[in-house]
Tab-separated table of C-alpha atoms in Angstrom:
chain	number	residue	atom	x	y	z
A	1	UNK	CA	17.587	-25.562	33.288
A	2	UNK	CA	17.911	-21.865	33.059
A	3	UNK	CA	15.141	-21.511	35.383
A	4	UNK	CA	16.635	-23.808	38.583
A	5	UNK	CA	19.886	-21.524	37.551
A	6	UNK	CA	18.393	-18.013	37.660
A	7	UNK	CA	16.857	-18.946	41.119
A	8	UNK	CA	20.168	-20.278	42.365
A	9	UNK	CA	21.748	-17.393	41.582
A	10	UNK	CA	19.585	-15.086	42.832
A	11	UNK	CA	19.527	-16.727	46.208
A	12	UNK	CA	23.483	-16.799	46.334
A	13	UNK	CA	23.427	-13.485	45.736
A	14	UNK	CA	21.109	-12.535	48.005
A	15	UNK	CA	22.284	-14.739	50.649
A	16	UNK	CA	26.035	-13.048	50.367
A	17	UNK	CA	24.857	-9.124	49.435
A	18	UNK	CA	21.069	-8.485	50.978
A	19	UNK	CA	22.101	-10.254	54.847
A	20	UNK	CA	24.980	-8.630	55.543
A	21	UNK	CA	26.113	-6.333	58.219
A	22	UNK	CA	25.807	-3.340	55.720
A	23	UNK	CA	22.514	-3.822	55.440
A	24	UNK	CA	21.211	-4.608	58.918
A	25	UNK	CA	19.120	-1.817	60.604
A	26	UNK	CA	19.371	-1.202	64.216
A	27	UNK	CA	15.845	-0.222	65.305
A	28	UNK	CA	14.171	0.887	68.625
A	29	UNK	CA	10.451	-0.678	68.534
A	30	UNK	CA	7.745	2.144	69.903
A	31	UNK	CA	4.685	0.560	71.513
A	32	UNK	CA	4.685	-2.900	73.402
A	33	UNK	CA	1.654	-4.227	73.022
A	34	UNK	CA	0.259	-6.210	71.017
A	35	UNK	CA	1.433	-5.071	67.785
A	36	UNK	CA	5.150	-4.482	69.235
A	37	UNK	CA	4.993	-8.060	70.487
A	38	UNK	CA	3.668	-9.561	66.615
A	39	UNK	CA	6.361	-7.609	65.307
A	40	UNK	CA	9.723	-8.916	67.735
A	41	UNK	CA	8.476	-12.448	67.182
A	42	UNK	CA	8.698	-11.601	63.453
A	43	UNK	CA	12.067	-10.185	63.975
A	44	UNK	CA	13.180	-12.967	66.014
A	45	UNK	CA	11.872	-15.680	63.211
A	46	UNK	CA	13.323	-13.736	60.460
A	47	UNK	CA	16.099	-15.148	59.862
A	48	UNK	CA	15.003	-18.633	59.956
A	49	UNK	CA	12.058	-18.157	57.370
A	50	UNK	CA	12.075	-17.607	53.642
A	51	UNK	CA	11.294	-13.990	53.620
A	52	UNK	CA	10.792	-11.430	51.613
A	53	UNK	CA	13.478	-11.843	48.667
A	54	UNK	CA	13.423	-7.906	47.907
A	55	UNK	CA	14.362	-6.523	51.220
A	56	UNK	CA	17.131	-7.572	53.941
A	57	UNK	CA	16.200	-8.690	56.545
A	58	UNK	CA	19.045	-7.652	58.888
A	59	UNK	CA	16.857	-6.283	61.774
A	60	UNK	CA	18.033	-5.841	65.031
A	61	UNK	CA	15.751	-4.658	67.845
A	62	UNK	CA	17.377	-2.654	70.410
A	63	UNK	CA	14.730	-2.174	72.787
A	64	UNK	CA	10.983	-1.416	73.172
A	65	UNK	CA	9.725	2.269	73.917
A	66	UNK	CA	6.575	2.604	75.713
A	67	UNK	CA	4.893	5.036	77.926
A	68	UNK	CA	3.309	2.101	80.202
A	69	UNK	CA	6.051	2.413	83.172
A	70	UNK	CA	4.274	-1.020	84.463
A	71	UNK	CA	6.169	-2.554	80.994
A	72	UNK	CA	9.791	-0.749	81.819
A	73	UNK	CA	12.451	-3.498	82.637
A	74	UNK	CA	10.398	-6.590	80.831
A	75	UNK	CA	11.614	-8.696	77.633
A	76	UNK	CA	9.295	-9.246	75.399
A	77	UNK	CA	11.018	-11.984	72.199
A	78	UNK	CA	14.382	-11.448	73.565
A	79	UNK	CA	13.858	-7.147	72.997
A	80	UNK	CA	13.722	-5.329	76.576
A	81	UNK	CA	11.564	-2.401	77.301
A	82	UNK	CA	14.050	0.612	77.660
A	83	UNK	CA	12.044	3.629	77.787
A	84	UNK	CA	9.560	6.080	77.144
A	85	UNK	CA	8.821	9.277	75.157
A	86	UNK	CA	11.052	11.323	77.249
A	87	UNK	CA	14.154	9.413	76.238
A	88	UNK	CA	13.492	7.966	72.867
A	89	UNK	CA	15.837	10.032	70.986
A	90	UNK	CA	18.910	10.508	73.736
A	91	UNK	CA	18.164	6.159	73.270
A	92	UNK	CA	18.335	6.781	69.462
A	93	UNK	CA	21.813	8.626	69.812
A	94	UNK	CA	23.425	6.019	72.312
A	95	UNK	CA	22.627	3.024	70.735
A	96	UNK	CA	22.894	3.816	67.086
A	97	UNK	CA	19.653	3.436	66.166
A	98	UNK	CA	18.752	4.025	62.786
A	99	UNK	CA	15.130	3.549	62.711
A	100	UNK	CA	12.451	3.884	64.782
A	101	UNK	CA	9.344	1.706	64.494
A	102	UNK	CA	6.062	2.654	65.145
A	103	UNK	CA	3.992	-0.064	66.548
A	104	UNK	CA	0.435	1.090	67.699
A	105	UNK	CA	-2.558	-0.170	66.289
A	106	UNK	CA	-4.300	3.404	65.993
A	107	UNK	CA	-1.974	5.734	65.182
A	108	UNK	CA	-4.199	8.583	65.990
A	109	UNK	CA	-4.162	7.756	69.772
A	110	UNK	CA	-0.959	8.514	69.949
A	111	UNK	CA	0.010	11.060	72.580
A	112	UNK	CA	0.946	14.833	71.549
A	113	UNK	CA	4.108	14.087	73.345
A	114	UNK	CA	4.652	11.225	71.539
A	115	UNK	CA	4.213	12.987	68.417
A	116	UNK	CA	6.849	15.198	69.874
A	117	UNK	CA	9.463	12.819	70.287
A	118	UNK	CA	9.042	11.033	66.666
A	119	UNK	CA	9.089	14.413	65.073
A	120	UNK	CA	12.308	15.170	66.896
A	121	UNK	CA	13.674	12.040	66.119
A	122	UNK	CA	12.702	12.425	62.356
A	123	UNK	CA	14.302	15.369	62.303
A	124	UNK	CA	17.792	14.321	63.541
A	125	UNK	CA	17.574	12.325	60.310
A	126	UNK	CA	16.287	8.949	61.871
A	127	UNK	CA	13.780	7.345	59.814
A	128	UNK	CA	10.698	6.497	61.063
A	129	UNK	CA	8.379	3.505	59.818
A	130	UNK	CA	5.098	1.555	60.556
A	131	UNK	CA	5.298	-1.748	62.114
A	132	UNK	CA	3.039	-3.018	58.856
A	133	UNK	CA	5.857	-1.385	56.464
A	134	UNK	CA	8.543	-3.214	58.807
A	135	UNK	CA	6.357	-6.608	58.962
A	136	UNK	CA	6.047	-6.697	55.143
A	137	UNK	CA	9.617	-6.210	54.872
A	138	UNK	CA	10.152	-9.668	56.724
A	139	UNK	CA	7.736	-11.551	55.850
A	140	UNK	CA	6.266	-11.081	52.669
A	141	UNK	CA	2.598	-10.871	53.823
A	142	UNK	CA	0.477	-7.444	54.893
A	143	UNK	CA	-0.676	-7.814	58.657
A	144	UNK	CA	-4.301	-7.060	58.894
A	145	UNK	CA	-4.623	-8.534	62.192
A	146	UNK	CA	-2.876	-5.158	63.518
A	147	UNK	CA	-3.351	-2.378	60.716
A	148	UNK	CA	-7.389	-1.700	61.845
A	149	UNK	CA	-8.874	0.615	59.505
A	150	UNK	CA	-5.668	2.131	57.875
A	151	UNK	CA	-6.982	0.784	54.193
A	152	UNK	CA	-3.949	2.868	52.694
A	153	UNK	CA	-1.940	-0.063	54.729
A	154	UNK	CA	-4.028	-2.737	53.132
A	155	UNK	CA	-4.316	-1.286	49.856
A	156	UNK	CA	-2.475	0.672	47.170
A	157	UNK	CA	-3.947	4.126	47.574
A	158	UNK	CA	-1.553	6.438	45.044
A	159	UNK	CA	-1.425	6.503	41.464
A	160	UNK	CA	0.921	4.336	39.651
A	161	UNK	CA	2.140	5.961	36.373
A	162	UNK	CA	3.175	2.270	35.096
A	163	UNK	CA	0.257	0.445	35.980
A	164	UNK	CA	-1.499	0.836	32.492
A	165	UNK	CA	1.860	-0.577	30.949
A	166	UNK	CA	2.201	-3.319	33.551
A	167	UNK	CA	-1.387	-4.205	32.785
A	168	UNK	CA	-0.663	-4.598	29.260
A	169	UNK	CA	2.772	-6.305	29.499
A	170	UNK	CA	1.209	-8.661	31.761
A	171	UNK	CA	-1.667	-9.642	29.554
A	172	UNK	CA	0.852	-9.972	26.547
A	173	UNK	CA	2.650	-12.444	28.459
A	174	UNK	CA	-0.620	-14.007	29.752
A	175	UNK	CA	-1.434	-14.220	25.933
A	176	UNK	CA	1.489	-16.575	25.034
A	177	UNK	CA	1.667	-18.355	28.347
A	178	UNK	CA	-1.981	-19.528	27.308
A	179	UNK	CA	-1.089	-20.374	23.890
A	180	UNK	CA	2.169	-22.001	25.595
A	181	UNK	CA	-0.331	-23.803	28.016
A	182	UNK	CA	-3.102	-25.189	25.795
A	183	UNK	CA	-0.603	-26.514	22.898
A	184	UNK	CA	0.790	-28.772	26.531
A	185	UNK	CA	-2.642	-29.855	27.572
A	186	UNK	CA	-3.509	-30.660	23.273
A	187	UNK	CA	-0.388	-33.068	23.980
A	188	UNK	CA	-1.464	-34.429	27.590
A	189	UNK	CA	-5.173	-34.775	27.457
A	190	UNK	CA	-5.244	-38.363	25.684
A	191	UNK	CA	-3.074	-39.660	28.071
A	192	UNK	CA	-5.468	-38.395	31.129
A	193	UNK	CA	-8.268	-39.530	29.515
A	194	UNK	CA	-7.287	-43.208	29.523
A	195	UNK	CA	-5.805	-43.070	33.294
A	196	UNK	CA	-9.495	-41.036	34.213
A	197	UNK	CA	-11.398	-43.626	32.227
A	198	UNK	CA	-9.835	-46.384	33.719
A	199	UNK	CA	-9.534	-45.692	37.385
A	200	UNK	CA	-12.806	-43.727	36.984
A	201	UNK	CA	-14.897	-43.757	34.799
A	202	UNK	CA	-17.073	-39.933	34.510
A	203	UNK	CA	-15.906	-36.638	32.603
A	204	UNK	CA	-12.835	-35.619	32.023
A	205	UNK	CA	-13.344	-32.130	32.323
A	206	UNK	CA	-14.633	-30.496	35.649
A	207	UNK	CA	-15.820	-27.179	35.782
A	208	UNK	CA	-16.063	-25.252	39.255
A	209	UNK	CA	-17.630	-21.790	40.202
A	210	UNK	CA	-14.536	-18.982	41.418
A	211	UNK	CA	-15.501	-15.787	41.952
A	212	UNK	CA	-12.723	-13.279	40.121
A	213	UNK	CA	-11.430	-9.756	39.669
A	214	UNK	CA	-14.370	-7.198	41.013
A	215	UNK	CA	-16.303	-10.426	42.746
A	216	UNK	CA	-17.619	-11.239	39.365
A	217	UNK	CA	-18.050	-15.056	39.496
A	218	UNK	CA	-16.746	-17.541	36.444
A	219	UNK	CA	-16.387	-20.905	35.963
A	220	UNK	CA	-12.723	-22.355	36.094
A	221	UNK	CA	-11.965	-25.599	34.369
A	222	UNK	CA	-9.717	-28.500	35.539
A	223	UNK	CA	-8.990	-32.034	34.703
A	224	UNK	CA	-11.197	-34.219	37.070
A	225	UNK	CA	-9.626	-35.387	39.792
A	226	UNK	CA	-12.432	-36.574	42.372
A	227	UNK	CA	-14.759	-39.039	41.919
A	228	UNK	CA	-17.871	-37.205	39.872
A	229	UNK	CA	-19.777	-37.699	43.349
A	230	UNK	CA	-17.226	-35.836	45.443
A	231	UNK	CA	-19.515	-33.496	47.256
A	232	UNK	CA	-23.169	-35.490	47.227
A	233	UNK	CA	-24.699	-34.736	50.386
A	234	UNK	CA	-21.754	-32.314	51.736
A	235	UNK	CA	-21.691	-29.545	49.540
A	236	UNK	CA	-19.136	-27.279	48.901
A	237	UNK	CA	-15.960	-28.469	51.251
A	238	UNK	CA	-11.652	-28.085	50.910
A	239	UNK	CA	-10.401	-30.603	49.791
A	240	UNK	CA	-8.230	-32.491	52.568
A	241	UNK	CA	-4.768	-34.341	52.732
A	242	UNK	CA	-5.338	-37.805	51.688
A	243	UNK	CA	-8.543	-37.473	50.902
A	244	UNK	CA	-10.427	-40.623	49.863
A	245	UNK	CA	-12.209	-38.622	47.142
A	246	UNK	CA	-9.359	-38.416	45.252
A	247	UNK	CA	-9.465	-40.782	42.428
A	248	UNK	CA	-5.756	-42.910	41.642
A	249	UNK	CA	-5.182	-40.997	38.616
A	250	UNK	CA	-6.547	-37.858	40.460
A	251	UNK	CA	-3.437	-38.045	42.651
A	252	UNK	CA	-1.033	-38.496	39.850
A	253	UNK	CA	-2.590	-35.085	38.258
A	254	UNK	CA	-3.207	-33.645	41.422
A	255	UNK	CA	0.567	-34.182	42.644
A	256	UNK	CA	2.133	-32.504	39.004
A	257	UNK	CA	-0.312	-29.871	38.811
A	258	UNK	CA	-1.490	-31.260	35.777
A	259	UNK	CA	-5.157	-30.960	36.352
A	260	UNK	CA	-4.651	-27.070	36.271
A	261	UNK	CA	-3.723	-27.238	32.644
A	262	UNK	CA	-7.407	-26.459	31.503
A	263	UNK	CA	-7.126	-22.780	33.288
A	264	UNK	CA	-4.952	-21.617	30.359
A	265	UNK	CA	-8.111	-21.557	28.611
A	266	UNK	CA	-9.621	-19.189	31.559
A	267	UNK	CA	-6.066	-17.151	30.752
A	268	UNK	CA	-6.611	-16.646	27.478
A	269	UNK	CA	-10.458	-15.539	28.137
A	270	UNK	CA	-9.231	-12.924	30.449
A	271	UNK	CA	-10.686	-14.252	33.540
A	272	UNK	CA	-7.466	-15.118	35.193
A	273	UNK	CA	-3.985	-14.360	34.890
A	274	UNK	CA	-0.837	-16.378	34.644
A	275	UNK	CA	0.033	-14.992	37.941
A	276	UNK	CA	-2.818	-13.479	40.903
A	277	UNK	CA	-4.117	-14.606	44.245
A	278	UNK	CA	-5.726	-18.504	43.538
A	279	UNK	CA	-9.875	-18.000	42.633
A	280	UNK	CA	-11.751	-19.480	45.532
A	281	UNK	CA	-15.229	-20.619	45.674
A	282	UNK	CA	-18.211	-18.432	46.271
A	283	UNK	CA	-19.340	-20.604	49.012
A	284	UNK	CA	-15.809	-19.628	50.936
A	285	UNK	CA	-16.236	-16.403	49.885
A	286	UNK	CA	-18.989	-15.818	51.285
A	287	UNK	CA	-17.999	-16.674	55.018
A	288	UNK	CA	-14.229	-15.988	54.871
A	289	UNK	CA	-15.676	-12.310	53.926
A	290	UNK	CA	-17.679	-12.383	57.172
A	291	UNK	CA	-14.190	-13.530	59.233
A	292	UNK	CA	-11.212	-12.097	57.891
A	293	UNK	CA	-11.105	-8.496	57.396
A	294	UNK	CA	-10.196	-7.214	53.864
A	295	UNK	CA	-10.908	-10.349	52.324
A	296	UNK	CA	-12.371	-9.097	49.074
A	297	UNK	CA	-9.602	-7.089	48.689
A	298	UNK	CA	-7.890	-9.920	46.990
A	299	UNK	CA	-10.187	-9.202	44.178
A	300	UNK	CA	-8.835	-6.159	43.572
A	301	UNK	CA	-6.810	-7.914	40.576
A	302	UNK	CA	-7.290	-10.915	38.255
A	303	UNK	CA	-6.988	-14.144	40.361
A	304	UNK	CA	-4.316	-16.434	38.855
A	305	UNK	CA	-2.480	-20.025	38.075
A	306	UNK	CA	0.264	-19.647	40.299
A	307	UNK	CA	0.916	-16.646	42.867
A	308	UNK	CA	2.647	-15.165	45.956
A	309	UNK	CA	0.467	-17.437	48.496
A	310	UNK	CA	1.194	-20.453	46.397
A	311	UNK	CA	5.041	-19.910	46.803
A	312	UNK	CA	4.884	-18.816	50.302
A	313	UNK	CA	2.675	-20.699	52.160
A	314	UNK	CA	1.798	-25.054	51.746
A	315	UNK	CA	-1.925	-25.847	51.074
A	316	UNK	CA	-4.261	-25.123	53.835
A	317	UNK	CA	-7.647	-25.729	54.090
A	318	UNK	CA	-8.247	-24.195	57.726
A	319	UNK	CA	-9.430	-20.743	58.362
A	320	UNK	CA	-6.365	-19.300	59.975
A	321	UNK	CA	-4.683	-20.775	56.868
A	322	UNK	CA	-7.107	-18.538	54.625
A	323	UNK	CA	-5.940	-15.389	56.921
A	324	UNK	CA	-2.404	-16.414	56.068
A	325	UNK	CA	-2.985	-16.926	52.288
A	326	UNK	CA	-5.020	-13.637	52.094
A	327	UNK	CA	-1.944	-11.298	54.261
A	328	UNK	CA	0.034	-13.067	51.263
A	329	UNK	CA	-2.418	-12.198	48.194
A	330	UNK	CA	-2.470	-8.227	49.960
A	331	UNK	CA	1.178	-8.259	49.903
A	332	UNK	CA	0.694	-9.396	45.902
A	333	UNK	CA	-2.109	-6.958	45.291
A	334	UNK	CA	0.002	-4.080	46.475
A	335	UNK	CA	3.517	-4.394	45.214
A	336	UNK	CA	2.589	-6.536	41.591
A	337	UNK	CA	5.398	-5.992	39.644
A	338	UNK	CA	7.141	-7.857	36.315
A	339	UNK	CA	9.947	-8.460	38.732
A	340	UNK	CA	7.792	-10.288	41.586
A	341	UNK	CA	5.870	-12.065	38.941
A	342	UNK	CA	8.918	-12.802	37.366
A	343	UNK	CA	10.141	-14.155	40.956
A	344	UNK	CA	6.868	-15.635	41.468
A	345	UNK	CA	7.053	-18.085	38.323
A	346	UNK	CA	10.722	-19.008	38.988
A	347	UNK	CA	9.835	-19.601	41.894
A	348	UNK	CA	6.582	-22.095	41.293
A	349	UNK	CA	8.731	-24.843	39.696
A	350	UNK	CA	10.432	-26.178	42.562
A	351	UNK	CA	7.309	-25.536	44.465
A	352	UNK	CA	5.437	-27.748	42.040
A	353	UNK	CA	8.317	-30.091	41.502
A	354	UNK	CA	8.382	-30.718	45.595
A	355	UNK	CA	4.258	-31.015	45.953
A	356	UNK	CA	3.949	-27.938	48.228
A	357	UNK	CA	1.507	-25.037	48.393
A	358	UNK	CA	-0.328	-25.138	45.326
């Protein structure tokens, strides 16, 4: 209904204002290593991905800048290397650059002549930008593979003079979605009963320990949708495509999202919001924490029903997926906004309708 229409039309408009020429940015990339090369590829894939809705994403690279004279006359992604420090801004002036990107993973090793030549180039007017601001841009997701220690990268650092209000808007709305939610589930829950009873027998109710906002652990409530035994002799484990633990009426649930009805009442309790990075287990916690940097970062805000990795990314259950989800979740945690969970909720219909990424 209004819903599938508002996201129409915000694509179409998107799709004929936010791509075009007007808004493309011609860019010289400075630094091609590692970080330079994550960033091309993420230029070069750009346009074929579903990227960030609130920027362009009319990038063109122009060429790599690098003071490694081994790298000058090499393509790296389709961008060659062009020059060095010397010549960055004369390159600037000829090709019309507009933007100069600074992609080194510690910017204080950068060279005083360096420093030099960005300063110059700054003040001829030419904007110059991170490669993490410039990722972001494209891709929706915070890249902490290449931002090191720069937590002012990972995490909002300044004062927001609209974060109490947000915070309060969003638990009004939280409030009634609840409400909204629970009034559903009053309606569905004889219904799943009889499908759980009869396809397998046990509880209907399933309650799991997530660990929330500030690490504090809760316990988040679903319909059952695994046999009661799921996990004898395994422990904690993801849950896999097609897996055989999944009871018949467990798939039907599992498939419309129906078994996340009960997390309304988690909503309304203020553990979670209507909208945050998905709750995971302890257990995960525990050793994502240990592999992927920032990870408790994510609970830097209330975990939610629906978010930004949800939309973005399908369900993994891998830990490179988990580094994916979480570059999503930072991306959440530092640009929340009524308009991106607006976006965000829009947005989880079709998701849900289509059986991806929740």
């Amino acid at each position: 209904g209004l819903a599938y229409v508002t996201i129409v039309g915000w694509r179409v408009f998107y799709a004929r204002v936010f791509v075009q020429p007007w808004f493309g940015r011609r860019a010289l990339i400075v630094g091609a290593g590692t970080v330079g090369k994550a960033l091309a590829a993420a230029m070069q894939a750009a346009p074929r991905n579903d990227a960030n809705p609130f920027r362009g994403t009319g990038y063109e690279a122009v060429g790599f800048i690098d003071d490694d004279l081994a790298l000058r006359g090499e393509t790296i992604h389709g961008v060659p290397v062009i020059g060095d420090h010397h010549n960055l801004l004369d390159l600037a002036k000829v090709l019309n650059v507009n933007e100069i990107i600074l992609s080194i993973s510690n910017t204080h090793s950068i060279s005083d002549e360096m420093l030099t030549a960005l300063l110059n180039c700054r003040e001829q007017g030419l904007r110059v930008v991170t490669m993490a601001t410039v990722y972001e841009r494209l891709t929706g997701r915070v890249p902490i593979e290449y931002v090191g220690r720069d937590l002012q990268t990972v995490l909002p650092m300044e004062d927001n003079v609209g974060e109490r209000a947000y915070h309060l808007f969003k638990r009004l709305i939280d409030i009634f979605s609840a409400l909204v939610g629970l009034s559903i589930m009053a309606v569905a829950i004889v219904p799943i009963a009889i499908l759980n009873a009869l396809t397998s027998p046990g509880p209907l109710f399933y309650k799991q320990r997530r660990v929330g906002q500030g690490g504090r652990i809760f316990e988040m409530y679903k319909f059952r949708s695994m046999r009661p035994d799921a996990e004898k002799g395994t422990g904690a484990v993801w849950a896999q495509k097609n897996d055989d633990r999944i009871t018949p009426a467990g798939k039907f649930i599992r498939k419309t999202r129906v078994d996340e009805l009960p997390q309304f009442l988690n909503v309304l309790r203020g553990e979670m919001s209507l909208v945050g990075p998905r709750p995971e287990r302890p257990e995960f916690v525990n050793a994502l924490a240990l592999m992927v940097p920032y990870y408790r970062a994510r609970h830097a805000v209330k975990p939610g029903i629906t978010g930004w990795a949800q939309i973005k990314f399908s369900y993994g259950n891998t830990h490179q997926d988990a580094r994916i989800k979480l570059e999503h979740d930072l991306y959440y945690v530092k640009h929340a906004s009524p308009m991106l969970d607006t976006l965000i909720m829009l947005q989880t219909l079709p998701v849900m309708a289509s059986g991806k990424g929740l």
